[in-house]
Coordinates of N, CA and C in Angstrom, one line a residue:
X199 N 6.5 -13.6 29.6 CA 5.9 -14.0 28.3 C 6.9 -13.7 27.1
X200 N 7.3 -15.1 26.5 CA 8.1 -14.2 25.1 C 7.4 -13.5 24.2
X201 N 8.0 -13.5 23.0 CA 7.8 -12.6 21.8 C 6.6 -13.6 20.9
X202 N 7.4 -14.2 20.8 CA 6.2 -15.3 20.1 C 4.9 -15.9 21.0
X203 N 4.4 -15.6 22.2 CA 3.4 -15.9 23.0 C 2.4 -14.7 22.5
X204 N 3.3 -13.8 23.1 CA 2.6 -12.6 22.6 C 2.2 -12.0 21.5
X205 N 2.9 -12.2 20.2 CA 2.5 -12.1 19.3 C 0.9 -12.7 19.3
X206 N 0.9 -14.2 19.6 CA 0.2 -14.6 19.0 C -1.3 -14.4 19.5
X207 N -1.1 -13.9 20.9 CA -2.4 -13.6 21.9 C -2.8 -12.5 21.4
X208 N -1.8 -11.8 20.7 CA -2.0 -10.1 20.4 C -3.0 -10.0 18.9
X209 N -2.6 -11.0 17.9 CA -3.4 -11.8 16.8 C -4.7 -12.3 17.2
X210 N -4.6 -13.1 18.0 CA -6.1 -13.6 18.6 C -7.1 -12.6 19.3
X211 N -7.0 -12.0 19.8 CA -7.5 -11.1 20.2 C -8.6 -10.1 19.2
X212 N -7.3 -9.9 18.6 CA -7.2 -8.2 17.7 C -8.5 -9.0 16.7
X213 N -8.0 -10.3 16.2 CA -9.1 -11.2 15.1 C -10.2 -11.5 15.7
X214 N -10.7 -11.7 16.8 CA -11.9 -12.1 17.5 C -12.4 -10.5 17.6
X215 N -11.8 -9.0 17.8 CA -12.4 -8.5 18.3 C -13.2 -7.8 16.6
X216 N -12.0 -7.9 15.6 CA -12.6 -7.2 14.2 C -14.0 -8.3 13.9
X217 N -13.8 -9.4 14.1 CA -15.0 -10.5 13.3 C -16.2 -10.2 14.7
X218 N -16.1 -9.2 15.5 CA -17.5 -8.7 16.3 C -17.9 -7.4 15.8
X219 N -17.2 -7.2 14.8 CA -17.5 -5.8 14.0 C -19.4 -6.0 14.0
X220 N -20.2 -5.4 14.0 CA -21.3 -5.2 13.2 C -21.3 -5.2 11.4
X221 N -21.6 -6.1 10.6 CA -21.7 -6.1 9.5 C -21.9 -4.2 8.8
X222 N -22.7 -3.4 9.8 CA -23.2 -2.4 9.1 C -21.9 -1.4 9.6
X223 N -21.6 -1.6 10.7 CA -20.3 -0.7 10.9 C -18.8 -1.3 9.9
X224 N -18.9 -2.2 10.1 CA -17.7 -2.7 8.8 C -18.0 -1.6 7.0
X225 N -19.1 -2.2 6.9 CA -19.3 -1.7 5.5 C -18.8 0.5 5.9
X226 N -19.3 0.7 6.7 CA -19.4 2.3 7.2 C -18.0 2.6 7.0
X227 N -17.1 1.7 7.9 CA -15.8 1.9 7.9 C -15.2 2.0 6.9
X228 N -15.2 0.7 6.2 CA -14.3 0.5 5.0 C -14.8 1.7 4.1
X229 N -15.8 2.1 3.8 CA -16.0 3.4 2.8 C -15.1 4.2 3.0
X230 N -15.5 4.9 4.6 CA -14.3 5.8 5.2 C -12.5 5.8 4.5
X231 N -12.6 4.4 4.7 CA -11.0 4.3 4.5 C -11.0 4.4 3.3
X232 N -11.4 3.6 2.1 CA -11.7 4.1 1.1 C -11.3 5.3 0.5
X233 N -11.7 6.5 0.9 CA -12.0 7.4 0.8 C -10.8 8.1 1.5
X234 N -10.4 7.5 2.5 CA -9.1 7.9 2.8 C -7.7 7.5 1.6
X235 N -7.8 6.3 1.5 CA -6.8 6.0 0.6 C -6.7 6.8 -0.6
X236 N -8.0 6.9 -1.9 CA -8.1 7.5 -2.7 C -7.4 8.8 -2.3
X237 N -8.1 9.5 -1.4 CA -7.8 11.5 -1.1 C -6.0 11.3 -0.8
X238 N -5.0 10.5 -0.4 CA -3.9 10.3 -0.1 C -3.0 10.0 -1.0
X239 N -2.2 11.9 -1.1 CA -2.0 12.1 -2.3 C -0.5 11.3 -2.5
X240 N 0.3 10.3 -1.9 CA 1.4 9.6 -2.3 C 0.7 8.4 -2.7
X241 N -0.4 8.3 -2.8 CA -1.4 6.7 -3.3 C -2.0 7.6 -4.8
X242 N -2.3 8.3 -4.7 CA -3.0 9.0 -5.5 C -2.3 9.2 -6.9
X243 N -1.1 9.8 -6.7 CA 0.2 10.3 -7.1 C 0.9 8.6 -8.5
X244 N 1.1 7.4 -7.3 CA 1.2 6.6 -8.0 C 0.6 5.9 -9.0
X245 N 1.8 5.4 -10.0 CA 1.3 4.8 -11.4 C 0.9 3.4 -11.3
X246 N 1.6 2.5 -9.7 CA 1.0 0.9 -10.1 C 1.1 1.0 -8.7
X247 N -0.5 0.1 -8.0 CA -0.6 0.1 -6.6 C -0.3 -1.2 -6.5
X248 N 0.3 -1.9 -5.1 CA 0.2 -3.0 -4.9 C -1.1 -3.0 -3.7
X249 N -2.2 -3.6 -4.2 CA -3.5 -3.7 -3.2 C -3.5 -5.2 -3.0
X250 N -4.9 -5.8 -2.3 CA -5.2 -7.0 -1.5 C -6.6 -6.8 -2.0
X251 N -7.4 -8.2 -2.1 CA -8.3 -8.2 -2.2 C -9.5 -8.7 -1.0
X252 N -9.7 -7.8 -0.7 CA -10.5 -8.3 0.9 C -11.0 -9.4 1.1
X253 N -10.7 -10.5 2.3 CA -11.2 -11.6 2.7 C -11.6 -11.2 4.1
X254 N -12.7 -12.3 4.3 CA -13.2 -12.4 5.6 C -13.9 -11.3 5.9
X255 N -13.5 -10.4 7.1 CA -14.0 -9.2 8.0 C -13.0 -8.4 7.7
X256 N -12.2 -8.5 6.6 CA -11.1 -7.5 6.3 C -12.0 -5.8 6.1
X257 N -11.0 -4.9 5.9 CA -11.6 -3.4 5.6 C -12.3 -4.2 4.1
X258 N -13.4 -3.6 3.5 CA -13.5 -3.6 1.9 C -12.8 -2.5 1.1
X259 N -12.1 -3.1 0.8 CA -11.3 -2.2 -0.3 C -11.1 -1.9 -1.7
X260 N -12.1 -2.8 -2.3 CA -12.6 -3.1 -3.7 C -13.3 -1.6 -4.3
X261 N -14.3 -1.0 -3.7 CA -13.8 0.3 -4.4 C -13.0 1.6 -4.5
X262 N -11.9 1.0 -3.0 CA -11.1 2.1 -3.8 C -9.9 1.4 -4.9
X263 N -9.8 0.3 -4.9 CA -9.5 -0.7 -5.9 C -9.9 0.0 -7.7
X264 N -11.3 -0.4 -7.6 CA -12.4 0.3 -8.8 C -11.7 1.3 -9.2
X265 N -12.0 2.8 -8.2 CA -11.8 3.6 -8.7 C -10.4 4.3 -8.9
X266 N -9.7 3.6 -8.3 CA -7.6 3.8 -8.6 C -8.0 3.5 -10.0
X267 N -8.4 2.4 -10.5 CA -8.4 1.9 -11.8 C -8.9 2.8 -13.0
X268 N -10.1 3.9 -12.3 CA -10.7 4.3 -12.9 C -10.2 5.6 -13.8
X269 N -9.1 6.1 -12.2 CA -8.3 7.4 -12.3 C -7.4 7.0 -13.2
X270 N -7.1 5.7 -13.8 CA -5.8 5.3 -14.9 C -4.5 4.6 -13.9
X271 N -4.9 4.1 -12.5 CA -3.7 3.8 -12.1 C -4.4 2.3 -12.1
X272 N -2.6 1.7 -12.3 CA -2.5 0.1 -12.5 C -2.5 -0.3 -11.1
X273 N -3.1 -1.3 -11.0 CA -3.6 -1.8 -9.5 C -3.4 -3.8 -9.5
X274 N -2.0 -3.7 -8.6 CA -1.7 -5.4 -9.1 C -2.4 -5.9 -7.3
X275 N -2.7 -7.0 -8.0 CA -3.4 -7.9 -6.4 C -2.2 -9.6 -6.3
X276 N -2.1 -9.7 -5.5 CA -1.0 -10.6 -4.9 C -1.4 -12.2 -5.5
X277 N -0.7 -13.0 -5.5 CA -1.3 -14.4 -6.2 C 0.3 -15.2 -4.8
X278 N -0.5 -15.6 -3.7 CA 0.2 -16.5 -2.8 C 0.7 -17.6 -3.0
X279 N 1.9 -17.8 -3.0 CA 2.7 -19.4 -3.6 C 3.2 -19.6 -1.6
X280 N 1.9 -20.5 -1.6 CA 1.8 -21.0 -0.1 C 3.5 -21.6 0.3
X281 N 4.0 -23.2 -0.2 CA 5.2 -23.5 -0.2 C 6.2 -23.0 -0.2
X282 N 6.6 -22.0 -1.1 CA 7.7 -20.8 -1.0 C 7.7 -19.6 -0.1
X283 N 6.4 -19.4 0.3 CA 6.1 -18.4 1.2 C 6.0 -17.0 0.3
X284 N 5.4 -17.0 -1.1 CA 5.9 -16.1 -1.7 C 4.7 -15.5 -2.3
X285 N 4.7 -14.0 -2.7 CA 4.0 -13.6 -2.8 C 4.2 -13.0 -4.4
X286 N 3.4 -13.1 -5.4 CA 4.0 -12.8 -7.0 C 2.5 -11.7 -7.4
X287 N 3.1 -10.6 -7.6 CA 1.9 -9.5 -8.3 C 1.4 -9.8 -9.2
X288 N 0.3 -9.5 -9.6 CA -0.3 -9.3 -11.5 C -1.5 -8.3 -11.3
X289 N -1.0 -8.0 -12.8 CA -1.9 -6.8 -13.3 C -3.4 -7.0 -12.9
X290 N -4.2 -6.5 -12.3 CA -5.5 -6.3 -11.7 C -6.5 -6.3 -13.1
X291 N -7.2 -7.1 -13.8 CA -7.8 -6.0 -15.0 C -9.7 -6.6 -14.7
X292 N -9.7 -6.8 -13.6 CA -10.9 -7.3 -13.1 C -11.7 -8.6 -12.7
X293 N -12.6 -8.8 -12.2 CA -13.0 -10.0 -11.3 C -13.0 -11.6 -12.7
X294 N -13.0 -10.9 -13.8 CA -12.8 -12.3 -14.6 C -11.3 -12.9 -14.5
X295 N -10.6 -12.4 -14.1 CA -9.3 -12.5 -14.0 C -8.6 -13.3 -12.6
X296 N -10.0 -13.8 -11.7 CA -9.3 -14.0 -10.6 C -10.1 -15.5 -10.1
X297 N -9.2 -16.1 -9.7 CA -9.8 -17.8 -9.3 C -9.4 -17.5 -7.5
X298 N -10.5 -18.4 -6.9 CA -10.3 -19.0 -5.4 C -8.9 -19.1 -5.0
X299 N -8.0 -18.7 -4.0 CA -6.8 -19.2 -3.4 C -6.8 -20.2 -2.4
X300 N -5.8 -20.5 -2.1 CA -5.2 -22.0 -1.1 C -6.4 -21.3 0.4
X301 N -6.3 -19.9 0.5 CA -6.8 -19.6 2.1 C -8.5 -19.4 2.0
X302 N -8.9 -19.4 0.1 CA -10.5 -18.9 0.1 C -10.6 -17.3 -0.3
X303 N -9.2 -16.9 0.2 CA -8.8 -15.6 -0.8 C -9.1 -15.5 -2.6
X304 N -9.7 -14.7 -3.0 CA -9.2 -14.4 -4.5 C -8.1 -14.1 -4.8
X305 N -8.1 -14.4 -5.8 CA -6.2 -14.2 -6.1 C -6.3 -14.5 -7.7
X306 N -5.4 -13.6 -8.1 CA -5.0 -13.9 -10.0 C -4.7 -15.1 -10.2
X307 N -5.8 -15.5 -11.4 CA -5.3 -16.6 -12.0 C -4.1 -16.6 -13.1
X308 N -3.1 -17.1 -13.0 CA -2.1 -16.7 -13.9 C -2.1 -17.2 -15.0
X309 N -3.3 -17.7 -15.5 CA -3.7 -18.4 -16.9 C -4.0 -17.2 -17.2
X310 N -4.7 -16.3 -17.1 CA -5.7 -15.0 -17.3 C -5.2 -14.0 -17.2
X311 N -4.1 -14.4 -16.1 CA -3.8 -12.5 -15.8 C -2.3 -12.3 -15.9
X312 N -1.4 -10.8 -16.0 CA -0.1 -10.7 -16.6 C 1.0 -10.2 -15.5
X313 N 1.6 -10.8 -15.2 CA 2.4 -10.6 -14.0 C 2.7 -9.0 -14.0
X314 N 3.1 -8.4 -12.9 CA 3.7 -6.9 -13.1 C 5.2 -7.1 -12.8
X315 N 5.6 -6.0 -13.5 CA 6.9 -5.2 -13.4 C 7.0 -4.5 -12.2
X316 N 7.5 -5.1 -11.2 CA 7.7 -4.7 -10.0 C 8.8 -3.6 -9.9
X317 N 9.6 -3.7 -11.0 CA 10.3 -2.0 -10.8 C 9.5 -1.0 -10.9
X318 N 8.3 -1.3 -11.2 CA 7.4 0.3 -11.5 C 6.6 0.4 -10.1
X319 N 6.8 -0.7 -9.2 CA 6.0 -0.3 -8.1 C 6.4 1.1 -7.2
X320 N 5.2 1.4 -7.1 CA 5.3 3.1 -6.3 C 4.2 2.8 -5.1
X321 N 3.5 2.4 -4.5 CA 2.7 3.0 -3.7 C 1.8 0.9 -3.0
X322 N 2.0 0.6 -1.4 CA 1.8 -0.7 -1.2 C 0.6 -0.8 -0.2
X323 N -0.6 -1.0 -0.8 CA -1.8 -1.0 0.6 C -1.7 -2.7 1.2
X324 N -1.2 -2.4 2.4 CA -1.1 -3.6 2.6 C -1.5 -4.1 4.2
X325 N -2.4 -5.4 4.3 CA -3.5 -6.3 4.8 C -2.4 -6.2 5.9
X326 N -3.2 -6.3 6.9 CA -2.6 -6.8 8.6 C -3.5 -7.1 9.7
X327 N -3.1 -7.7 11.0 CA -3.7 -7.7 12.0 C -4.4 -6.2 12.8
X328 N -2.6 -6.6 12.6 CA -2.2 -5.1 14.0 C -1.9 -4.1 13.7
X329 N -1.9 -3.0 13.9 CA -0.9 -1.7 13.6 C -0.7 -0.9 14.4
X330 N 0.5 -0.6 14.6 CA 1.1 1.0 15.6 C 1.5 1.7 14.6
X331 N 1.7 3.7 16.3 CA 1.4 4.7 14.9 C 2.9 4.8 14.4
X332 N 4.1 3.6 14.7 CA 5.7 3.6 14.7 C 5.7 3.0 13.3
X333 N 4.6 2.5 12.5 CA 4.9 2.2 11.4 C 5.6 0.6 11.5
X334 N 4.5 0.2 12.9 CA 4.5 -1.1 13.2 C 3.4 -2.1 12.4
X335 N 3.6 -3.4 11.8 CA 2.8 -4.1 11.4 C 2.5 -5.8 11.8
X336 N 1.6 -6.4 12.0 CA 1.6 -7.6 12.6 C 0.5 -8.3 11.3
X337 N 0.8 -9.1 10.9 CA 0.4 -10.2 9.8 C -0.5 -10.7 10.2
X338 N -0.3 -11.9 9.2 CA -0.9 -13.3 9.6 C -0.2 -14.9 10.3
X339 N 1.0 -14.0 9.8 CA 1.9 -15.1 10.3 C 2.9 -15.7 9.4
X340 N 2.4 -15.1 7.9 CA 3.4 -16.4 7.1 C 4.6 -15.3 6.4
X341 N 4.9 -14.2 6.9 CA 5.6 -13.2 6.5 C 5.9 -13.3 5.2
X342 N 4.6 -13.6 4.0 CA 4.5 -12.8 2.7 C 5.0 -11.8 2.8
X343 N 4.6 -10.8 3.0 CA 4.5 -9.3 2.7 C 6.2 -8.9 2.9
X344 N 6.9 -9.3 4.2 CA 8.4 -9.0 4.6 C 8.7 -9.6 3.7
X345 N 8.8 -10.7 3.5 CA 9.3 -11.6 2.3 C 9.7 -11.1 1.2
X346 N 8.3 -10.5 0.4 CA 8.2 -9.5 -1.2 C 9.2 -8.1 -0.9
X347 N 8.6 -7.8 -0.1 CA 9.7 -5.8 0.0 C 10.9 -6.4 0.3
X348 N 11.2 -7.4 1.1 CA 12.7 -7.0 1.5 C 13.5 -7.5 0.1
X349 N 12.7 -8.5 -0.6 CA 13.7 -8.7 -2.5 C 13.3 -7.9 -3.6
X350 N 12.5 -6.4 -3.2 CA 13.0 -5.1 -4.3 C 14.1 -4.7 -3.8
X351 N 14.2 -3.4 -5.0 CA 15.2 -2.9 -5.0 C 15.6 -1.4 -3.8
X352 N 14.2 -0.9 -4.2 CA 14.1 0.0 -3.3 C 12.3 -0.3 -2.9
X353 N 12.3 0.7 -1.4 CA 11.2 0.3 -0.9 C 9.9 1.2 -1.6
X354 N 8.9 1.1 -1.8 CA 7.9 1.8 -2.1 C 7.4 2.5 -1.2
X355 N 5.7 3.6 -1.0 CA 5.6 3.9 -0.2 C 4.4 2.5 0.1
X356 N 4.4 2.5 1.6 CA 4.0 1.5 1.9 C 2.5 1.6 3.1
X357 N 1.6 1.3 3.2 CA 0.5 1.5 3.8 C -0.6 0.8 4.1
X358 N -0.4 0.4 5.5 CA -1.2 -0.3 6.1 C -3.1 0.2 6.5
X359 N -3.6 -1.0 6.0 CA -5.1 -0.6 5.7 C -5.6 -1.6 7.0
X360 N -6.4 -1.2 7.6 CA -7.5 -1.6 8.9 C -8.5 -0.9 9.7
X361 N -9.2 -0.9 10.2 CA -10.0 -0.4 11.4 C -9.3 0.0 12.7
X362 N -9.8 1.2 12.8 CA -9.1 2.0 14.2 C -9.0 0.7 15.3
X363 N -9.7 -0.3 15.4 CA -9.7 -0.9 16.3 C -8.6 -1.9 16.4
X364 N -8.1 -2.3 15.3 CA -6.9 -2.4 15.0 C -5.3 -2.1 15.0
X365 N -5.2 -1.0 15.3 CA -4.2 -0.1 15.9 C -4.2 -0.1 17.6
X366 N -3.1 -0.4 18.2 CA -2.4 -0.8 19.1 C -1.2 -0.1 19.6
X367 N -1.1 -0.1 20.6 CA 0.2 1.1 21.5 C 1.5 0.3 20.4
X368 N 1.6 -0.8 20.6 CA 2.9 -1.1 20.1 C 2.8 -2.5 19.5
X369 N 3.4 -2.8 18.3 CA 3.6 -3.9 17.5 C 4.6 -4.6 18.0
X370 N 4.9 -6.1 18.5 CA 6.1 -6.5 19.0 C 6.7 -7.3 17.2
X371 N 7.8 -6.1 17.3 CA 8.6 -5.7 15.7 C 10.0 -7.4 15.8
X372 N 10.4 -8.2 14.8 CA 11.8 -8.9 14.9 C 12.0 -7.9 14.2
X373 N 13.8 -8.4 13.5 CA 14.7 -7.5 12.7 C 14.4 -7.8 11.3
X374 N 13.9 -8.8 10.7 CA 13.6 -8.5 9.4 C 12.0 -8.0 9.1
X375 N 11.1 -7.2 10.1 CA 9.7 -6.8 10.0 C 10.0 -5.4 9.2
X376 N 9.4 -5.2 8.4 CA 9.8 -3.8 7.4 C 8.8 -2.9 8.2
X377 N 9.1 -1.4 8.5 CA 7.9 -0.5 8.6 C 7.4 0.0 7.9
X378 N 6.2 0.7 8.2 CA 5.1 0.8 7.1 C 5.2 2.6 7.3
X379 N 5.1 3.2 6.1 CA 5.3 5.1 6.2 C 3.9 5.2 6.8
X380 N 2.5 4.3 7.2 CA 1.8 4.9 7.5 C 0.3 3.6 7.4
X381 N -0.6 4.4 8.3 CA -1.6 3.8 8.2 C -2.6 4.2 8.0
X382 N -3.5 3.8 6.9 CA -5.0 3.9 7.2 C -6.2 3.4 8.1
X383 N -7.3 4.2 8.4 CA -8.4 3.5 9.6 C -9.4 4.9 8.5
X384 N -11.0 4.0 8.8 CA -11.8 4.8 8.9 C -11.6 6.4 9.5
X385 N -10.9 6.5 10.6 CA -10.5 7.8 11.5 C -9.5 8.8 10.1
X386 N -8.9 8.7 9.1 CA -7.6 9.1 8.6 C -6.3 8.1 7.9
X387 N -5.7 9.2 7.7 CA -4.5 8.9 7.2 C -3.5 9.1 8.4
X388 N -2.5 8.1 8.9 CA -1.6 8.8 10.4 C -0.3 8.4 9.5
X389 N 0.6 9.0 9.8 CA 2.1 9.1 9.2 C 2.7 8.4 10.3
X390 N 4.0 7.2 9.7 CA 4.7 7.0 10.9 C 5.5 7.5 11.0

């Protein structure tokens, strides 16, 4: 089986088994993590987060979103340029600030909202399928996320957000897949 078979069974899977979550265990979870992210003192520490705004059966991460904001940290959410493959930050300053995306995602409207200074990025919660504890990550497919890190300058700390059920012996990694210093699950914080 190649790499790309696999991938993609390993995606289907992992997605059918989170969207059998229990609505009540989702919500239970995501607080958890939540709660993890916030108490994790290199997230904590930084001045501008790059977060995601939950779609689908994703973790909910909107309060710890809230409350980063609350503690005084700048919290930018992603605005997808589907055609370029590209992903462009802006400053977070709340739900009036954000219109429907290409996938049904929220996303910054850039009428409304102010792009960030990506040299100030310090700290990256970032959406996935899959995760290993090697600081492996598996998408959606359209390699946003590799795309944005590999054209800073330097890497931020970086942190993948999911349900334990989502973590996997091993991520099948190409050479331009960036790793992640770490992931979150309801269970903790695990270092890669």
């Amino acid at each position: 089986m190649d790499q790309k078979t696999n991938k993609k069974q390993l995606r289907s899977h992992i997605l059918e088994r989170r969207k059998a979550l229990p609505a009540s265990e989702r919500e239970q979870h995501s607080a958890h993590i939540c709660r993890h992210l916030l108490e994790n003192e290199r997230i904590a520490s930084a001045r501008a987060i790059f977060a995601f705004h939950p779609f689908g059966d994703e973790a909910d991460i909107l309060p710890f979103i809230r409350e980063a904001m609350n503690r005084g940290q700048e919290v930018w959410l992603p605005l997808a340029l589907v055609e370029q493959r590209r992903l462009i930050p802006y400053r977070f300053t709340g739900e009036h600030m954000l219109k429907q995306g290409v996938y049904g995602i929220m996303e910054p409207d850039p009428e409304k909202a102010e792009e960030a200074d990506v040299s100030l990025l310090e700290a990256v919660v970032v959406p996935g399928v899959a995760f290993d504890r090697h600081g492996g990550r598996m998408g959606y497919g359209g390699g946003f996320y590799d795309r944005f890190l590999a054209g800073l300058d330097r890497l931020p700390f970086l942190v993948g957000v999911g349900f334990s059920m989502q973590v996997v012996e091993h991520v099948p990694l190409e050479p331009h897949d960036i790793r992640l210093d770490g992931i979150v699950t309801e269970k903790g914080y695990f270092q890669s």
